[in-house]
Every structure is written in C-alpha cells, then in structure tokens.
Amino acid sequence: MKEDKKPYVWLSMKPISTEKIKAHFPNIYKKCLEEGYDVTKECIPVVPAQHYFMGGIWVDEYSKTSMDRLYAAGETSCNGVHGKNRLASNSLLESLVFAKRAAKQIALGKPLSAERKCSAEKSYTNYEEEYKKLVLEEIERMKKEHEQYNNEA
C-alpha cells in the first residue's frame, strides 16, 4: 500500500472455485456483489485490519484477574495465547476453555473444607454437563441456519 500509494491492496479469490466461495464465504460473496465486485471473476480491494479485538483485562491461565475474586473470560479478557490477532473460531474455543477453567476455580473456591469441596465439585459437574449441552445445541442450531441459508442461495 505504501509502495503503490493506495489505501488498499488487491485480493484474488480466483484459485477458489465458485461453488466453494458460495458455500464457504456466502456473506463475503453477497456483500462484495452489493459493492459491485464479483469475487469469482475479479480481485477485490481490501484493507488490512485487526480482525478481533483482544480484550483489555489481563488474566492468568484460569481467567483470574489481578483483583481478588474477579475472573474475566471471552472477548473481555486478554490471556495472550493467540498473539495480537485471532480468528473467530479460536476466539470461541478460547472462550470455552478459559470460561470452563474459571468456572471450576470459582466453584471449587480456595481454601474449602473437604465437605464443601465435595459439594462444589458435584455442583461444578452438573453445570459442566448443562453447559456442554447448551453449547452443542447452539452448534446444531447454527449448522441448521447455515444449511438453510445455503439452500436459499
């Protein structure tokens, strides 16, 4: 961009088949058509940018912040495992892993009596199964939505 004195660079999707573009990148394909670009036939102007903001609250490997009893997970936290830029799929996986770690730490607490620890572990196990079920249901819902969108396209 600096060399060409242009506010963008050209991106070519020509090596990708039209069918694959429409199946894997339906929103990009549609948006580019709305802007007057057919990504199956021509290059598109793009501007490099940070894809997902890395949250500003520094956390440890259990999503614990520097404040006592305060945890942060997901887009609000910054744990440093993906560098400056991450993909949406990494962001989701990271959120699930670090939220699970935080939930377990919160449920178990420190220090706990043996009786309270046993109760917290049972409680955590129940939440873990319920959370797993909710995540799997959401994944299935998104698959169906994606299939429906592809069938309409």
C-alpha positions as a printed NumPy array, in Angstrom:
array([[  0.   ,   0.   ,   0.   ],
       [  2.831,   2.353,   0.872],
       [  4.701,   1.496,  -2.321],
       [  1.64 ,   1.93 ,  -4.573],
       [  0.344,   4.914,  -2.583],
       [ -3.079,   3.244,  -2.391],
       [ -5.425,   2.927,   0.609],
       [ -5.943,  -0.803,  -0.151],
       [ -4.371,  -3.967,  -1.587],
       [ -5.93 ,  -6.339,  -4.122],
       [ -7.132,  -9.777,  -3.008],
       [ -7.738, -12.525,  -5.561],
       [-10.065, -15.446,  -4.828],
       [ -9.724, -16.841,  -8.364],
       [ -7.884, -20.022,  -7.236],
       [-11.026, -20.969,  -5.247],
       [-13.907, -22.495,  -7.185],
       [-17.15 , -20.528,  -7.473],
       [-19.036, -23.318,  -5.684],
       [-16.581, -23.293,  -2.796],
       [-16.721, -19.488,  -2.471],
       [-20.519, -19.548,  -2.35 ],
       [-20.544, -22.439,   0.161],
       [-17.761, -21.272,   2.482],
       [-17.933, -17.49 ,   2.132],
       [-21.597, -16.692,   1.371],
       [-21.661, -13.417,   3.311],
       [-18.434, -12.133,   1.749],
       [-19.676, -13.136,  -1.718],
       [-23.02 , -11.383,  -1.198],
       [-21.515,  -8.212,   0.315],
       [-18.959,  -7.906,  -2.487],
       [-21.715,  -8.251,  -5.115],
       [-23.632,  -5.47 ,  -3.336],
       [-20.489,  -3.32 ,  -3.584],
       [-20.093,  -4.107,  -7.297],
       [-17.392,  -6.8  ,  -7.117],
       [-17.781, -10.396,  -8.265],
       [-15.11 , -12.25 ,  -6.264],
       [-15.408, -15.248,  -8.6  ],
       [-14.175, -13.141, -11.539],
       [-12.152, -10.212, -10.212],
       [ -9.877,  -9.025,  -7.429],
       [-11.335,  -7.038,  -4.553],
       [ -9.757,  -4.127,  -2.672],
       [ -9.056,  -4.9  ,   0.991],
       [ -7.537,  -3.007,   3.889],
       [ -5.538,  -4.946,   6.469],
       [ -7.018,  -4.557,   9.942],
       [ -7.134,  -6.282,  13.292],
       [ -9.785,  -8.985,  12.993],
       [-10.883,  -9.403,  16.611],
       [-10.056,  -7.062,  19.445],
       [ -8.089,  -8.741,  22.174],
       [ -9.784,  -7.781,  25.425],
       [ -8.014,  -5.455,  27.779],
       [ -8.261,  -7.304,  31.092],
       [ -5.106,  -9.329,  31.693],
       [ -5.844, -12.776,  33.132],
       [ -3.888, -15.857,  34.137],
       [ -4.4  , -19.408,  32.862],
       [ -7.578, -19.667,  34.965],
       [ -9.04 , -16.322,  33.799],
       [ -8.259, -14.76 ,  37.181],
       [ -7.643, -11.011,  37.099],
       [ -5.388,  -9.038,  39.42 ],
       [ -8.428,  -8.268,  41.62 ],
       [ -9.375, -10.73 ,  44.314],
       [-12.3  , -12.987,  43.278],
       [-12.705, -11.353,  39.843],
       [-12.496, -13.513,  36.725],
       [-12.804, -12.498,  33.068],
       [-13.242, -14.745,  30.025],
       [-14.099, -14.326,  26.368],
       [-13.76 , -11.08 ,  24.434],
       [-13.233,  -9.011,  27.561],
       [-10.12 , -10.907,  28.653],
       [ -6.577, -10.949,  27.35 ],
       [ -4.682, -14.133,  28.139],
       [ -2.066, -13.858,  25.394],
       [ -2.499, -17.33 ,  23.907],
       [ -3.216, -16.087,  20.368],
       [ -0.948, -13.096,  19.971],
       [ -2.273,  -9.818,  18.576],
       [ -4.839, -11.237,  16.171],
       [ -7.067, -14.274,  16.383],
       [ -9.689, -15.946,  14.237],
       [-13.323, -16.237,  15.265],
       [-13.016, -19.987,  15.722],
       [-10.017, -19.527,  18.023],
       [-11.912, -16.895,  19.942],
       [-14.83 , -19.256,  20.565],
       [-12.589, -22.139,  21.583],
       [-10.527, -19.867,  23.808],
       [-13.679, -18.526,  25.474],
       [-14.955, -22.033,  26.177],
       [-11.65 , -23.277,  27.592],
       [-10.949, -20.257,  29.774],
       [-14.567, -19.934,  30.946],
       [-14.511, -23.6  ,  31.979],
       [-11.267, -23.092,  33.891],
       [-12.68 , -20.013,  35.624],
       [-15.95 , -21.766,  36.488],
       [-14.085, -24.675,  38.035],
       [-11.874, -22.346,  40.093],
       [-14.907, -20.368,  41.261],
       [-16.933, -23.497,  42.074],
       [-14.096, -25.121,  43.995],
       [-13.03 , -21.949,  45.747],
       [ -9.84 , -21.709,  47.818],
       [ -9.487, -22.931,  50.526],
       [-12.5  , -25.198,  51.088],
       [-13.331, -27.753,  53.726],
       [-13.498, -31.365,  52.465],
       [-17.308, -31.358,  52.788],
       [-17.728, -28.06 ,  50.924],
       [-15.211, -29.134,  48.255],
       [-17.193, -32.321,  47.563],
       [-20.382, -30.27 ,  47.236],
       [-18.69 , -27.744,  44.928],
       [-17.282, -30.494,  42.698],
       [-20.757, -32.05 ,  42.319],
       [-22.221, -28.639,  41.574],
       [-19.497, -27.947,  39.003],
       [-20.076, -31.318,  37.308],
       [-23.794, -30.512,  36.96 ],
       [-23.012, -27.089,  35.47 ],
       [-20.393, -28.573,  33.167],
       [-22.87 , -31.075,  31.701],
       [-25.574, -28.431,  31.341],
       [-23.13 , -26.019,  29.691],
       [-21.884, -28.73 ,  27.323],
       [-25.474, -29.469,  26.316],
       [-26.17 , -25.772,  25.657],
       [-23.017, -25.388,  23.54 ],
       [-23.825, -28.479,  21.465],
       [-27.417, -27.296,  20.939],
       [-26.12 , -23.905,  19.744],
       [-23.689, -25.576,  17.333],
       [-26.541, -27.654,  15.87 ],
       [-28.761, -24.558,  15.586],
       [-26.001, -22.704,  13.721],
       [-25.451, -25.68 ,  11.377],
       [-29.161, -25.749,  10.51 ],
       [-29.179, -21.989,   9.981],
       [-26.134, -22.259,   7.699],
       [-27.704, -25.134,   5.722],
       [-30.946, -23.189,   5.344],
       [-29.014, -20.136,   4.136],
       [-27.104, -22.251,   1.596],
       [-30.331, -23.847,   0.339],
       [-31.858, -20.398,  -0.202],
       [-28.757, -19.087,  -2.036]])
